[in-house]
Short mmCIF file of C-alpha atoms in Angstrom, two decimals:
data_model
loop_
_atom_site.label_atom_id
_atom_site.label_comp_id
_atom_site.label_asym_id
_atom_site.label_seq_id
_atom_site.Cartn_x
_atom_site.Cartn_y
_atom_site.Cartn_z
CA UNK D 1 86.99 109.61 137.42
CA UNK D 2 86.16 113.22 136.60
CA UNK D 3 88.91 115.60 137.63
CA UNK D 4 88.92 119.25 138.59
CA UNK D 5 91.68 120.95 136.64
CA UNK D 6 93.07 124.49 136.78
CA UNK D 7 95.03 125.76 133.75
CA UNK D 8 96.81 129.11 133.57
CA UNK D 9 97.32 130.92 130.30
CA UNK D 10 94.31 129.07 128.90
CA UNK D 11 92.83 131.74 126.66
CA UNK D 12 94.89 130.64 123.68
CA UNK D 13 97.75 128.40 122.59
CA UNK D 14 98.59 125.24 124.49
CA UNK D 15 96.43 126.17 127.47
CA UNK D 16 93.34 126.48 125.29
CA UNK D 17 94.10 123.21 123.50
CA UNK D 18 94.43 121.42 126.86
CA UNK D 19 91.21 122.96 128.16
CA UNK D 20 89.33 121.80 125.07
CA UNK D 21 90.57 118.23 125.52
CA UNK D 22 89.87 117.96 129.23
CA UNK D 23 86.42 119.50 128.90
CA UNK D 24 85.57 117.10 126.08
CA UNK D 25 86.67 114.24 128.34
CA UNK D 26 84.20 115.33 131.01
CA UNK D 27 86.56 117.04 133.43
CA UNK D 28 85.72 120.33 135.09
CA UNK D 29 88.25 122.92 133.97
CA UNK D 30 88.93 126.36 135.40
CA UNK D 31 90.74 128.44 132.80
CA UNK D 32 92.82 131.39 133.99
CA UNK D 33 94.07 134.29 131.91
CA UNK D 34 94.34 138.07 131.85
CA UNK D 35 91.81 138.79 129.08
CA UNK D 36 88.21 138.19 130.10
CA UNK D 37 86.83 138.26 126.55
CA UNK D 38 89.27 135.59 125.38
CA UNK D 39 88.46 133.34 128.32
CA UNK D 40 84.72 133.84 127.82
CA UNK D 41 85.00 132.90 124.15
CA UNK D 42 86.80 129.69 125.09
CA UNK D 43 84.22 128.87 127.76
CA UNK D 44 81.38 129.46 125.31
CA UNK D 45 83.07 127.06 122.89
CA UNK D 46 83.83 124.31 125.42
CA UNK D 47 80.56 124.32 127.36
CA UNK D 48 79.46 124.43 130.96
CA UNK D 49 82.36 122.29 132.22
CA UNK D 50 84.71 125.17 131.39
CA UNK D 51 84.79 127.99 133.96
CA UNK D 52 86.63 131.21 133.02
CA UNK D 53 88.43 133.09 135.80
CA UNK D 54 90.18 136.35 134.95
CA UNK D 55 93.57 136.44 136.65
CA UNK D 56 96.97 138.09 136.25
CA UNK D 57 99.25 135.46 137.76
CA UNK D 58 102.06 138.00 138.20
CA UNK D 59 99.89 139.79 140.78
CA UNK D 60 99.52 137.88 144.05
CA UNK D 61 96.32 139.75 144.95
CA UNK D 62 94.77 138.82 141.61
CA UNK D 63 95.71 135.18 142.19
CA UNK D 64 94.20 135.16 145.69
CA UNK D 65 90.99 136.67 144.32
CA UNK D 66 90.83 134.13 141.50
CA UNK D 67 91.23 131.17 143.83
CA UNK D 68 88.64 132.65 146.16
CA UNK D 69 86.22 132.49 143.23
CA UNK D 70 87.30 128.94 142.44
CA UNK D 71 86.78 127.91 146.09
CA UNK D 72 83.17 129.06 145.85
CA UNK D 73 82.58 126.43 143.17
CA UNK D 74 84.79 123.51 144.23
CA UNK D 75 86.48 122.28 147.38
CA UNK D 76 88.97 120.13 145.48
CA UNK D 77 91.61 120.71 142.84
CA UNK D 78 93.04 117.56 141.31
CA UNK D 79 95.40 119.05 138.73
CA UNK D 80 97.13 122.39 138.35
CA UNK D 81 98.85 123.13 135.04
CA UNK D 82 101.18 126.13 135.26
CA UNK D 83 101.22 127.00 131.57
CA UNK D 84 101.14 130.81 131.40
CA UNK D 85 104.37 132.54 130.41
CA UNK D 86 105.73 135.64 128.70
CA UNK D 87 108.56 135.46 126.19
CA UNK D 88 110.23 138.10 124.06
CA UNK D 89 113.68 138.47 122.50
CA UNK D 90 116.00 141.37 123.35
CA UNK D 91 119.63 142.19 123.93
CA UNK D 92 121.10 143.38 127.21
CA UNK D 93 121.80 146.93 126.06
CA UNK D 94 118.15 147.52 125.08
CA UNK D 95 116.07 145.57 127.59
CA UNK D 96 113.67 147.72 129.62
CA UNK D 97 112.77 147.44 133.29
CA UNK D 98 109.24 146.41 132.31
CA UNK D 99 110.49 143.61 130.05
CA UNK D 100 112.71 142.24 132.79
CA UNK D 101 110.15 142.35 135.56
CA UNK D 102 107.22 141.11 133.45
CA UNK D 103 109.07 137.91 132.57
CA UNK D 104 110.37 137.35 136.10
CA UNK D 105 107.00 138.07 137.72
CA UNK D 106 104.93 136.03 135.26
CA UNK D 107 107.27 133.11 134.58
CA UNK D 108 108.72 132.59 138.07
CA UNK D 109 106.64 134.35 140.72
CA UNK D 110 103.36 133.59 138.93
CA UNK D 111 103.56 129.78 139.17
CA UNK D 112 104.55 130.12 142.82
CA UNK D 113 101.58 132.38 143.61
CA UNK D 114 99.21 130.02 141.78
CA UNK D 115 100.52 126.78 143.30
CA UNK D 116 100.48 128.29 146.79
CA UNK D 117 96.79 129.13 146.48
CA UNK D 118 95.87 125.83 144.82
CA UNK D 119 97.67 123.75 147.41
CA UNK D 120 95.01 124.25 150.07
CA UNK D 121 92.50 122.41 147.87
CA UNK D 122 94.86 119.59 146.85
CA UNK D 123 94.84 116.18 148.51
CA UNK D 124 96.87 112.99 148.08
CA UNK D 125 96.78 112.02 144.41
CA UNK D 126 96.75 115.62 143.18
CA UNK D 127 99.20 116.74 140.53
CA UNK D 128 101.06 119.95 139.69
CA UNK D 129 102.40 120.22 136.13
CA UNK D 130 104.83 123.01 135.25
CA UNK D 131 105.32 123.75 131.55
CA UNK D 132 108.94 124.57 130.75
CA UNK D 133 110.74 125.20 127.47
CA UNK D 134 113.43 123.64 125.30
CA UNK D 135 115.20 126.99 125.49
CA UNK D 136 116.55 125.89 128.87
CA UNK D 137 119.04 123.74 126.96
CA UNK D 138 119.16 125.43 123.54
CA UNK D 139 121.34 128.57 123.17
CA UNK D 140 118.62 130.62 121.49
CA UNK D 141 119.87 134.17 120.84
CA UNK D 142 118.15 137.07 122.61
CA UNK D 143 116.07 134.69 124.74
CA UNK D 144 118.43 134.35 127.69
CA UNK D 145 116.03 135.80 130.25
CA UNK D 146 113.12 133.62 129.16
CA UNK D 147 115.39 130.56 129.25
CA UNK D 148 116.57 131.55 132.73
CA UNK D 149 113.01 131.90 134.02
CA UNK D 150 112.13 128.45 132.70
CA UNK D 151 115.29 126.96 134.23
CA UNK D 152 114.22 128.54 137.52
CA UNK D 153 110.76 127.00 137.17
CA UNK D 154 112.32 123.57 136.67
CA UNK D 155 114.41 124.02 139.81
CA UNK D 156 111.34 125.20 141.71
CA UNK D 157 109.50 122.08 140.57
CA UNK D 158 112.31 119.89 141.88
CA UNK D 159 111.96 121.53 145.28
CA UNK D 160 108.19 121.19 145.30
CA UNK D 161 108.50 117.54 144.37
CA UNK D 162 110.54 116.71 147.46
CA UNK D 163 108.42 118.94 149.68
CA UNK D 164 105.05 117.59 148.55
CA UNK D 165 105.94 113.91 148.16
CA UNK D 166 104.96 113.10 151.80
CA UNK D 167 101.52 114.54 151.05
CA UNK D 168 101.10 112.30 148.01
CA UNK D 169 101.11 115.21 145.53
CA UNK D 170 103.08 114.72 142.32
CA UNK D 171 105.00 117.46 140.54
CA UNK D 172 105.92 117.08 136.88
CA UNK D 173 108.00 119.33 134.64
CA UNK D 174 107.06 119.17 130.96
CA UNK D 175 109.76 120.73 128.78
CA UNK D 176 108.15 121.56 125.44
CA UNK D 177 109.50 122.58 122.06
CA UNK D 178 108.36 125.36 119.76
CA UNK D 179 104.64 125.26 119.02
CA UNK D 180 102.01 127.15 117.04
CA UNK D 181 98.38 126.63 116.14
CA UNK D 182 94.97 127.46 117.60
CA UNK D 183 94.52 131.23 117.22
CA UNK D 184 98.22 131.80 117.90
CA UNK D 185 100.11 131.55 114.63
CA UNK D 186 102.67 134.33 115.07
CA UNK D 187 104.89 135.55 117.89
CA UNK D 188 103.05 138.85 118.16
CA UNK D 189 106.33 140.75 118.25
CA UNK D 190 106.99 143.95 116.33
CA UNK D 191 108.24 143.20 112.79
CA UNK D 192 111.61 144.85 113.48
CA UNK D 193 112.13 142.69 116.57
CA UNK D 194 111.17 139.55 114.65
CA UNK D 195 113.62 140.39 111.87
CA UNK D 196 116.50 140.99 114.28
CA UNK D 197 115.69 137.78 116.15
CA UNK D 198 115.61 135.80 112.90
CA UNK D 199 118.95 137.28 111.86
CA UNK D 200 120.50 136.43 115.23
CA UNK D 201 119.21 132.85 115.03
CA UNK D 202 120.60 132.44 111.52
CA UNK D 203 123.99 133.79 112.63
CA UNK D 204 123.98 131.28 115.49
CA UNK D 205 123.34 128.39 113.10
CA UNK D 206 119.67 128.10 114.13
CA UNK D 207 117.71 129.53 111.16
CA UNK D 208 114.08 129.89 112.18
CA UNK D 209 112.58 128.36 109.05
CA UNK D 210 114.64 125.19 109.50
CA UNK D 211 113.72 124.55 113.13
CA UNK D 212 111.17 121.81 113.89
CA UNK D 213 107.73 123.02 114.85
CA UNK D 214 104.89 121.17 116.55
CA UNK D 215 101.22 122.07 116.85
CA UNK D 216 99.37 122.80 120.07
CA UNK D 217 96.79 120.15 119.24
CA UNK D 218 99.53 117.49 119.16
CA UNK D 219 100.11 117.72 122.93
CA UNK D 220 96.75 117.21 124.72
CA UNK D 221 96.85 113.41 124.27
CA UNK D 222 100.20 113.34 126.07
CA UNK D 223 98.98 115.58 128.88
CA UNK D 224 95.98 113.27 129.24
CA UNK D 225 98.37 110.36 129.83
CA UNK D 226 100.35 112.39 132.36
CA UNK D 227 97.25 113.43 134.28
CA UNK D 228 95.88 109.85 134.33
CA UNK D 229 99.16 108.08 135.12
CA UNK D 230 98.99 105.39 137.79
CA UNK D 231 99.99 106.62 141.27
CA UNK D 232 102.99 104.30 141.42
CA UNK D 233 104.64 105.93 138.38
CA UNK D 234 107.18 108.74 138.70
CA UNK D 235 106.69 111.55 136.20
CA UNK D 236 109.37 114.00 137.26
CA UNK D 237 110.70 115.38 133.96
CA UNK D 238 109.20 114.90 130.49
CA UNK D 239 110.60 116.39 127.28
CA UNK D 240 108.28 116.95 124.31
CA UNK D 241 110.51 118.23 121.57
CA UNK D 242 109.19 119.31 118.20
CA UNK D 243 110.23 117.21 115.21
CA UNK D 244 109.78 117.41 111.47
CA UNK D 245 107.29 114.96 110.03
CA UNK D 246 108.78 112.45 107.60
#
């Protein structure tokens, strides 16, 4: 059955790869992101089943406006994928107020704002999927705040799961490893920051060039299985770690 799916952070990376797959499968997909031009380019590529909605998930007013637009086009949301996140390495002595609050507001408050608005259109059988990170368990240098926000998202998902179970709504946490691909092949950080991060990882015994890396396009098949899983199957926590091909 065709599903109505909302994906945050869908202008590039994993979100875009998921949108491409679900649209090609015949689902109706609302893609959310902060950059209208990027979303429009994706929608033009994926066809009329893809609906771009500009939204800054860290801003509750922006989220309310976005879901008001979505409500004008559909009365039902079957799947919400909280994928959007901000990550950047820094040390405690140098981190700015903006860096702290942008990660907290986007990675923690954002999924809450989005799920709250989506919930009114979700019925029994609906599904919320929160995308977490392997950094929750890996001691990655200079990424302690990002790891903490993802750990918080996992805990939030546990609470939602218990709260929404009586309504027949599933909540799944997908903890993913390091990925690249699509039009996102670098971190986007300043060269000096990247060099310091690489040096810190090497000193911690985690040299960047030796870490396994997966591709965004490797994950949509798995998300398809999650979305289509039989209603009598629990899908609470799923780990998709990157591995080196033999």
